[in-house]
Coordinates of C-alpha atoms and ligand atoms in Angstrom, one line a residue:
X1 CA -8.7 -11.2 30.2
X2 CA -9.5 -10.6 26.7
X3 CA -9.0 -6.4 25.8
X4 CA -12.1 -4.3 26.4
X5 CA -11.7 -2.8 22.7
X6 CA -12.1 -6.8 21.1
X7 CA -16.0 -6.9 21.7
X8 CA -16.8 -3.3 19.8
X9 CA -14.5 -4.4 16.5
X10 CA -15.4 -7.8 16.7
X11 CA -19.2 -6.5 16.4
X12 CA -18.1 -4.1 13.4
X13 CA -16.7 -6.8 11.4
X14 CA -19.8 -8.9 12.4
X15 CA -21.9 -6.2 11.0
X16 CA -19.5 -5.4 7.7
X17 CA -19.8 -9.4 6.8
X18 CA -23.9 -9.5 7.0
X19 CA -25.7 -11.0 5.4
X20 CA -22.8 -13.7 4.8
X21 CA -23.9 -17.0 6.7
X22 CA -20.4 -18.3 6.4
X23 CA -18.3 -19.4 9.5
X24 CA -15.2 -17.6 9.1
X25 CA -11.4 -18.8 10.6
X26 CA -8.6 -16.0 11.0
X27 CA -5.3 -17.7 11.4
X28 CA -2.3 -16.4 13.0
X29 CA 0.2 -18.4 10.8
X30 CA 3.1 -20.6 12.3
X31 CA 6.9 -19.7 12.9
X32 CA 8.9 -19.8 9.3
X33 CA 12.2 -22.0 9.8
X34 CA 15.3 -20.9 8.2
X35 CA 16.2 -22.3 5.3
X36 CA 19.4 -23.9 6.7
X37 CA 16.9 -26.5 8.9
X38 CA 18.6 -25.0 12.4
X39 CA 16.2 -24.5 15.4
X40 CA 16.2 -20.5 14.0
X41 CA 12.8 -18.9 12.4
X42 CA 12.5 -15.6 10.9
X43 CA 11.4 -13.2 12.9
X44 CA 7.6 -14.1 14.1
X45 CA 4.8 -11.6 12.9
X46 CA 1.2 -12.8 13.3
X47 CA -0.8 -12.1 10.3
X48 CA -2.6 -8.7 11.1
X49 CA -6.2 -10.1 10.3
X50 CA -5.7 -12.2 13.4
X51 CA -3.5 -9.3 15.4
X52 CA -6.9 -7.1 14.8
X53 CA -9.3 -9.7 15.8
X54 CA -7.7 -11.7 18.4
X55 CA -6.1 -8.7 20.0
X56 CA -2.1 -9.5 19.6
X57 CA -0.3 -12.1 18.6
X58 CA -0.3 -15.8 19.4
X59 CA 1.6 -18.3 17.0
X60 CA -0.5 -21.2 15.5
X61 CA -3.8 -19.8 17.4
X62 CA -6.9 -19.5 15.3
X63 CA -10.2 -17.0 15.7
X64 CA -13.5 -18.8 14.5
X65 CA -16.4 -16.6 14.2
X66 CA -20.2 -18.2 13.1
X67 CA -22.7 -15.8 12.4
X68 CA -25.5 -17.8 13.0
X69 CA -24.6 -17.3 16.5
X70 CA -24.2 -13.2 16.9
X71 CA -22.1 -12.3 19.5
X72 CA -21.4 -15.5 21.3
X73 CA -20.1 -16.9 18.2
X74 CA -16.5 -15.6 18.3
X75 CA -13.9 -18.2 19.4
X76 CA -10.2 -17.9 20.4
X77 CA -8.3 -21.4 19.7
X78 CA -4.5 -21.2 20.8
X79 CA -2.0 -24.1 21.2
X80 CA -1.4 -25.4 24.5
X81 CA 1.7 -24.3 26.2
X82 CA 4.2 -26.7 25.3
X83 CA 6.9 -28.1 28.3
X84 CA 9.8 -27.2 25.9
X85 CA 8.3 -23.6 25.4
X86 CA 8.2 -22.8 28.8
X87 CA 12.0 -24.3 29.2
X88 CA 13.4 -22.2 26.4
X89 CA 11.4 -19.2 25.9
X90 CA 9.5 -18.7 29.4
X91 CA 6.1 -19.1 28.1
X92 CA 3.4 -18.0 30.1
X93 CA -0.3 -20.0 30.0
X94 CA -2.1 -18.5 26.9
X95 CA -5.7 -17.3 27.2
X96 CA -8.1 -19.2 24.9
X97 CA -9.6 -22.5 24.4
X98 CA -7.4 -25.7 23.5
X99 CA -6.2 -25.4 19.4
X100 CA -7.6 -29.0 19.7
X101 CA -10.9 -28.0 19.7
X102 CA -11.1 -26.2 16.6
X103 CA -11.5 -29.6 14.6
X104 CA -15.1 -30.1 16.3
X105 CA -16.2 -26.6 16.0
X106 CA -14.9 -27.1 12.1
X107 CA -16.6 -30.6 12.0
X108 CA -20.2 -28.9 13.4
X109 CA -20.2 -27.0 10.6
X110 CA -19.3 -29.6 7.9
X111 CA -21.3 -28.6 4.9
X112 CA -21.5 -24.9 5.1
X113 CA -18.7 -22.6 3.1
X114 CA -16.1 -21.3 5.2
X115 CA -14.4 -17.8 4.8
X116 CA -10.5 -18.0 5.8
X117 CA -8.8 -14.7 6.7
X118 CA -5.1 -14.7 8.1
X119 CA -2.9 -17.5 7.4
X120 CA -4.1 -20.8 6.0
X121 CA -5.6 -23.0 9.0
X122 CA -4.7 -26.8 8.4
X123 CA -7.8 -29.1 7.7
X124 CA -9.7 -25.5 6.5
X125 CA -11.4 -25.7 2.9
X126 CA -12.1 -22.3 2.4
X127 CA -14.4 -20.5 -0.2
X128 CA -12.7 -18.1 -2.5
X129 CA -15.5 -16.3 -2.6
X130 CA -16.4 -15.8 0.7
X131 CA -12.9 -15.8 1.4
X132 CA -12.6 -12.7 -0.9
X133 CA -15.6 -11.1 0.2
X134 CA -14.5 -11.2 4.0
X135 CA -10.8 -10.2 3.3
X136 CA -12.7 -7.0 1.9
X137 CA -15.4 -6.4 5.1
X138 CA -12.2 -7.0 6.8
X139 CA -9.6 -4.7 5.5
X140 CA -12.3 -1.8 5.6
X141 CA -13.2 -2.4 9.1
X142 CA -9.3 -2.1 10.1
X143 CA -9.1 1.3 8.2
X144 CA -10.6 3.7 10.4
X145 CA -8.5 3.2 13.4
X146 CA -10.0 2.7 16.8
X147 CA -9.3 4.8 20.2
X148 CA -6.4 1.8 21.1
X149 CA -5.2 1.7 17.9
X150 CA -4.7 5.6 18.0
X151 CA -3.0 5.5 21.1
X152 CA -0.5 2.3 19.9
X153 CA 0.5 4.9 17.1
X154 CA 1.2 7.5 19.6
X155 CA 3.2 5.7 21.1
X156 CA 5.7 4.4 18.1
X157 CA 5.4 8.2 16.6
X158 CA 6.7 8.8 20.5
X159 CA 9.4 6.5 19.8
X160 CA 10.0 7.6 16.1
X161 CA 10.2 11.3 17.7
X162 CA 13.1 10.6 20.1
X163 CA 15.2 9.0 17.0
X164 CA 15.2 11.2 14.5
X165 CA 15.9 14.0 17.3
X166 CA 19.2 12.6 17.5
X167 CA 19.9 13.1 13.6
X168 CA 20.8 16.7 13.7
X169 CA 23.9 16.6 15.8
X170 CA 24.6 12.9 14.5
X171 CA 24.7 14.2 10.9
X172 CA 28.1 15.2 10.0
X173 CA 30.6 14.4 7.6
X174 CA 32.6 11.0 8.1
X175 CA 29.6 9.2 9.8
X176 CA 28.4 6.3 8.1
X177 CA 24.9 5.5 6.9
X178 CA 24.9 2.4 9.0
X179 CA 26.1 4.2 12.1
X180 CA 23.1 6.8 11.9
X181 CA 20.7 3.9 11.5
X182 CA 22.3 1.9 14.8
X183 CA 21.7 5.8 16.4
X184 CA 17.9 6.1 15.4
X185 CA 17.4 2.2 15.8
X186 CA 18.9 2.5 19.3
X187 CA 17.1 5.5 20.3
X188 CA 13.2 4.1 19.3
X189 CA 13.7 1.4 21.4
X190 CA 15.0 3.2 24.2
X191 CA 12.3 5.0 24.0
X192 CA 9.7 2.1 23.9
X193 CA 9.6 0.5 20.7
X194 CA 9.6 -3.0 20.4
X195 CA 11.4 -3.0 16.8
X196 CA 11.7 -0.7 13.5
X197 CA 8.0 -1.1 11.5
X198 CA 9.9 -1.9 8.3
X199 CA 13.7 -2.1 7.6
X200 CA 15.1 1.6 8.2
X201 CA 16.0 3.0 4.9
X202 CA 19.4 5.8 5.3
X203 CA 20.8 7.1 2.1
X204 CA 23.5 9.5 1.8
X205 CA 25.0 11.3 -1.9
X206 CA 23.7 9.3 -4.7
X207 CA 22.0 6.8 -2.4
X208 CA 19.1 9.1 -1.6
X209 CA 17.6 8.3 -4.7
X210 CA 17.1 5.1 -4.2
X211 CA 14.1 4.6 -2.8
X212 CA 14.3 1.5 -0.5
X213 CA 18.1 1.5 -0.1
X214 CA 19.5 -0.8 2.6
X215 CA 22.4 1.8 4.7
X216 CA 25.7 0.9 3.7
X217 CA 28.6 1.9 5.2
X218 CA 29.5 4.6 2.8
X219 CA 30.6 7.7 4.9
X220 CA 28.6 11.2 4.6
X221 CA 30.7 13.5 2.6
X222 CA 29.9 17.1 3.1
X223 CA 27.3 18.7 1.1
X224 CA 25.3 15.4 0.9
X225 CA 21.9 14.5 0.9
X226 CA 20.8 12.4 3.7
X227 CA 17.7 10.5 3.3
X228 CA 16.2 8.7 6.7
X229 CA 12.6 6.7 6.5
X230 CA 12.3 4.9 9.0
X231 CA 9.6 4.2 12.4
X232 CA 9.2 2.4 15.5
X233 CA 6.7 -0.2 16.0
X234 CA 5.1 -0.6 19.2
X235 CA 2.5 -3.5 19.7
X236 CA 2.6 -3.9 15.8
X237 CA 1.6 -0.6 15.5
X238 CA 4.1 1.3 13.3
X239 CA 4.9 5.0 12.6
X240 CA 6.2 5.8 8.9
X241 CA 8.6 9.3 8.7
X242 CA 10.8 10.2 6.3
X243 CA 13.3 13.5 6.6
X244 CA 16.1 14.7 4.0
X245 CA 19.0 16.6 5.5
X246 CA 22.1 18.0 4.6
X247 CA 25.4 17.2 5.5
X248 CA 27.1 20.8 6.2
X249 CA 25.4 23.8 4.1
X250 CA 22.6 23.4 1.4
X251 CA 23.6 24.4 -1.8
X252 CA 20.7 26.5 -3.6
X253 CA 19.8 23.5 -5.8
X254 CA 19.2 21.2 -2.4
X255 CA 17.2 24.0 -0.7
X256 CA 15.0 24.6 -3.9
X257 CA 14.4 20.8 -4.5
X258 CA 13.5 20.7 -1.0
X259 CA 11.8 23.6 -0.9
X260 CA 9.3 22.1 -3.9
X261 CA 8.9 18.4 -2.1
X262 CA 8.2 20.0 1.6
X263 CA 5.4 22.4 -0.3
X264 CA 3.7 19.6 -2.1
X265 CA 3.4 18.0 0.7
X266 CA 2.6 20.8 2.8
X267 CA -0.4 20.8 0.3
X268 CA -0.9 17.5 0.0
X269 CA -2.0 17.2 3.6
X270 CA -4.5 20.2 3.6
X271 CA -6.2 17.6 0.9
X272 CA -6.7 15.1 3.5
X273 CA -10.1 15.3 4.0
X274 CA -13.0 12.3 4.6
X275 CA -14.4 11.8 0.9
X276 CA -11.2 13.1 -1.0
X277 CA -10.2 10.3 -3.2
X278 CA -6.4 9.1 -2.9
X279 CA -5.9 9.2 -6.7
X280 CA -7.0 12.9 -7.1
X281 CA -4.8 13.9 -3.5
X282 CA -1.8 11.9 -5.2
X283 CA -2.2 13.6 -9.2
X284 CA -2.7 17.3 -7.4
X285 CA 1.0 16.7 -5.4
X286 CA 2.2 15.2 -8.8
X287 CA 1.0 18.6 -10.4
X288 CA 3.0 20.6 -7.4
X289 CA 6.3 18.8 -7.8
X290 CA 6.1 19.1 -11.4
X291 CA 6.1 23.0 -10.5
X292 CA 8.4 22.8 -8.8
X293 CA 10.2 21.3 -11.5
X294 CA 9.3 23.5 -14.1
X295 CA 9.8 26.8 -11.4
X296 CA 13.6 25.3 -10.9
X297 CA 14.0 25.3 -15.0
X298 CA 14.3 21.5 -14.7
X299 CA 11.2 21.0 -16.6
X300 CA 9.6 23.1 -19.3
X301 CA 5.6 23.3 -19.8
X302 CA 2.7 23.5 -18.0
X303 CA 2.8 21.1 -15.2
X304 CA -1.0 19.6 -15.8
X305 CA 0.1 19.4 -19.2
X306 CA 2.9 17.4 -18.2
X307 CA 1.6 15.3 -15.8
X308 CA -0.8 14.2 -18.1
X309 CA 2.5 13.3 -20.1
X310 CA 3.6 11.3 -17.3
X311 CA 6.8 13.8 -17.7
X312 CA 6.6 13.7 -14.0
X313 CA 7.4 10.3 -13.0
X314 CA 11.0 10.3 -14.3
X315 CA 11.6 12.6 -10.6
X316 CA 8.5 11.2 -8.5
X317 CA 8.4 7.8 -9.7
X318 CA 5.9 6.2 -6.7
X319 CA 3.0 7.0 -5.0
X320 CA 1.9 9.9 -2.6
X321 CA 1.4 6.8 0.3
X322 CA -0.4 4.5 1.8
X323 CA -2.2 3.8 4.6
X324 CA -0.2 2.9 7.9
X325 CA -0.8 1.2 11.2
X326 CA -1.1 -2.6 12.2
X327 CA 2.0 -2.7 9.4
X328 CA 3.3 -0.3 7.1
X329 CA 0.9 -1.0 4.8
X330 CA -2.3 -1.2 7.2
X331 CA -5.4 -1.9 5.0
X332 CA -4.4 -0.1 1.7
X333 CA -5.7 -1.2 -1.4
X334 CA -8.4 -0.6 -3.6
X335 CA -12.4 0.6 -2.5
X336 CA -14.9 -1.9 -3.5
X337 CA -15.4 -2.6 -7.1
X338 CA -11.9 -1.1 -8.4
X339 CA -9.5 -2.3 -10.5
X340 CA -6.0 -0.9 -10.9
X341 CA -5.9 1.8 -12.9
X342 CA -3.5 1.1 -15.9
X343 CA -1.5 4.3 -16.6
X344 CA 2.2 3.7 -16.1
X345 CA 2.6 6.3 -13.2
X346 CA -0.3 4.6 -11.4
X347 CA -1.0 1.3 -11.6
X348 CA 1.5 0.8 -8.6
X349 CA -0.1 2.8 -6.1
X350 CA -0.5 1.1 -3.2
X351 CA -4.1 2.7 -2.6
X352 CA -7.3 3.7 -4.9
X353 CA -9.9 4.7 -2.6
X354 CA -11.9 7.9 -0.3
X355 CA -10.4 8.7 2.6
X356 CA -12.5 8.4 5.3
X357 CA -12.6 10.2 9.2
X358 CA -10.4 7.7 11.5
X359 CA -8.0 6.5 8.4
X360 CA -4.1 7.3 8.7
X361 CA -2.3 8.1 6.0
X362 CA 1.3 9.0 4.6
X363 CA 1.9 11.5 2.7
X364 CA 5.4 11.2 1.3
X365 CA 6.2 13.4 -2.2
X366 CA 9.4 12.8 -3.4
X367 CA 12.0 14.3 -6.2
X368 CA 14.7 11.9 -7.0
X369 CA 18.0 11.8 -9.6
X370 CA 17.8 8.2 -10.6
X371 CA 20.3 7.3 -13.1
X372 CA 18.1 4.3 -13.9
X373 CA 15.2 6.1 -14.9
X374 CA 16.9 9.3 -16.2
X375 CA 19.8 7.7 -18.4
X376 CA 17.2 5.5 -20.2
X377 CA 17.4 6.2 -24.0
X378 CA 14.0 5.7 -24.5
X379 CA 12.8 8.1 -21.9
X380 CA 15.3 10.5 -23.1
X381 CA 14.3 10.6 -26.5
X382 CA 10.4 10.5 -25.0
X383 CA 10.9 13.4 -23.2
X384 CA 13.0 15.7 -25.2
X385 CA 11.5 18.9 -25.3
X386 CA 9.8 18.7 -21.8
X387 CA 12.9 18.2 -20.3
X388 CA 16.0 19.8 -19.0
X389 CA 18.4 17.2 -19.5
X390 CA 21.5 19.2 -19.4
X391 CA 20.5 20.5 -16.4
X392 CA 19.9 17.2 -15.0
X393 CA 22.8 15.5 -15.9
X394 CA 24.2 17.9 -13.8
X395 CA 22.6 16.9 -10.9
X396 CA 22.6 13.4 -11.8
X397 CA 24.7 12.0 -8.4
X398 CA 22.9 14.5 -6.2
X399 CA 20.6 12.0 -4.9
X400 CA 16.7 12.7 -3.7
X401 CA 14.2 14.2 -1.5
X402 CA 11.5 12.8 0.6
X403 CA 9.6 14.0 3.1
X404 CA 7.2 12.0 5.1
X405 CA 4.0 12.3 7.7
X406 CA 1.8 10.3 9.2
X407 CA -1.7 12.4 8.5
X408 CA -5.3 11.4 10.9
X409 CA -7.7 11.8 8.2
X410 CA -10.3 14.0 10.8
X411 CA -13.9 15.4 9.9
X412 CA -12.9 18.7 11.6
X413 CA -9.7 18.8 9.6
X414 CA -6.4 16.6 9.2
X415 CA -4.1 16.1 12.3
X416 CA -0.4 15.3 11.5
X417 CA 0.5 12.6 14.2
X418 CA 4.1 13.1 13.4
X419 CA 4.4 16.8 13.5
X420 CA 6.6 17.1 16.4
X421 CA 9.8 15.5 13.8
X422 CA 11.2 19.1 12.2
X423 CA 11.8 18.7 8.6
X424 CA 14.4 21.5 8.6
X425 CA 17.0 20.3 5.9
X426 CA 20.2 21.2 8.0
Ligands
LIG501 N1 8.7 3.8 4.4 C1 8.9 3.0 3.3 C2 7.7 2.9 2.5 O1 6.7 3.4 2.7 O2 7.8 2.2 1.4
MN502 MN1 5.8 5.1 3.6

């Protein structure tokens, strides 16, 4: 039985493509072999276009949609169960109409530009401009999330709760990074995860600074940093957190640095408003850390002043977040009509648009000691009145603080979904 939510989004991306008379194909994408040519693929994800329209995952299966017909015209096309599939994996009949069948409902509309979504659909010509045009509709009827998609998210922020409530009496000198992510990893799922959303990011010392770093397994010493981002996926519907402890007792240089991150952000979320725009939300947290900065004796100046320098992205050198959901990255992007905006400290922003009620957001501030960024000559010399760089060549292997929510974007005021994760730092 296909999900009671399908008919309601289905109709909303219906309406969000009008007045476009093309057919449009969502594909789910196939299995990706190894490279060594064994019988092993990478892990299989659907592409999300088709996880939002088809209503979960289904390798090889295709959605066709023709306008011209309203309603009636959405179509589900998945392979046949195959006799090998059901004596190696256990597969289960799949609901849909034969894959084979997508060649005469392609051929019955011979002529007429198609718009492709998902992964490429063999035999499909598709229009770049329609193409483009429906990715658009599409990614901006998947941002407000939907009553089912709210209560997947519960659900891996559930899972995401019941790791990282394990970190506090895990954190100790001696444990490796790697052992606390087996802990957290190990906990979301037994707490109903089907996987991690993204690959969990633990770095302890020095290695709190780098942003994505992979856990090693370098042991805690006491006194460090300890950096977890990480969240449980449940249904492909992911939950984003990050946390910064300490290993043992903050020195008054952690719990200041903290202290400055967890108030931008604190800030930061009361911003979260439908109509705010993500570029003015992210350069007003970039203005508070930069405060915090210059209130620390890090940084000398006004911090508008030196924001507008870019002074700031030596320490906060990424964006304030993105949108999350059906993938870390949901739907981000830019609104309608945008380009990237050029400045250094922007143009990689994963997002350039208003919130709106129903979106979900992170909200991640961060301060980091990156020797890459800060031992950079050029920089240096740059930045050598606005900066403290005795000061921060003191603090140079200290590592980084980030602290992350997920935020429901809410007329009546934002809700953070991940509230119940403490962000004490020891
Ligand atoms: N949680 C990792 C990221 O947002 O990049
Ligand atoms: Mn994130």
């Amino acid at each position: 039985m296909s999900p009671a939510y399908l008919p309601a989004r289905r109709e909303r991306l219906a309406a969000a493509l009008a007045p476009s008379d093309a057919p449009l194909v969502i594909g789910a994408g196939e299995p990706v072999p190894l490279p060594e040519g064994s019988d092993q693929t990478y892990p299989y994800r659907a592409h999300a276009e088709y996880v939002f329209t088809a209503g979960g995952d289904c390798a090889g299966g295709v959605i066709a949609y023709d306008p011209r017909e309203g309603a009636a015209g959405w179509r589900s096309f998945v392979p046949p169960v195959t006799e090998a599939e059901r004596v190696w994996c256990g597969a289960r009949p799949r609901e849909g109409e034969d894959i084979g069948g997508f060649t005469a409902w392609l051929n019955a509309r011979a002529g007429r530009r198609i718009a492709a979504l998902g992964a490429p659909v063999p035999g499909v010509e598709a229009d770049p401009a329609a193409s483009d045009a429906a990715r658009l509709a599409c990614a901006e009827v998947r941002r407000p999330k939907d009553a089912h998609e709210l209560e997947l998210m519960e659900r891996a922020v559930h899972a995401t709760l019941a790791g990282y409530a394990r970190l506090p009496e895990l954190i100790r000198p001696g444990i490796t990074e790697r052992a606390l992510q087996i802990e957290l990893e190990a906990a979301f799922q037994h707490a109903g995860a089907d996987r991690t959303g993204y690959g969990t990011i633990v770095g302890a010392g020095p290695n709190a600074a780098v942003l994505h770093f992979e856990p090693s397994e370098r042991a805690v010493a006491p006194g460090d940093f300890v950096l977890v981002d990480a969240g449980a996926e449940v249904r492909r519907y992911v939950a984003d957190v990050t946390r910064t402890y300490v290993a043992g007792k903050p020195s008054g240089f952690q719990r200041d640095l903290h202290a400055a991150v967890r108030q931008a952000q604190e800030r930061a979320i009361a911003r979260c408003v439908p109509g705010a725009e993500w570029k003015q939300v992210h350069l007003a947290a970039a203005i508070d850390l930069t405060a915090g900065l210059v209130g620390m004796g890090i940084l000398r100046g006004q911090p508008e002043s030196l924001v507008e320098q870019e002074v700031h992205a030596l320490f906060f050198p990424h964006g304030l977040g993105h949108l999350v959901g059906l993938g870390v990255r949901d739907a981000s992007g830019l609104a309608r009509g945008r380009t990237r905006d050029p400045r250094p400290s922007l143009r990689s922003l994963r997002m350039d648009l208003p919130l709106a009620d129903g979106f979900v957001v992170t909200v991640e501030p961060g301060l980091y000691f990156i020797p890459a960024l800060l031992q950079d000559p050029a920089r240096r010399a740059r930045h050598c009145d606005t900066v403290n760089w005795g000061l921060v060549d003191a603090h140079l292997t200290i590592g980084g603080v980030r602290i992350e929510d997920d935020v429901l974007v809410r007329a009546g005021g934002p809700k953070v979904l991940t509230a119940g994760i403490p962000q004490a730092l020891a």
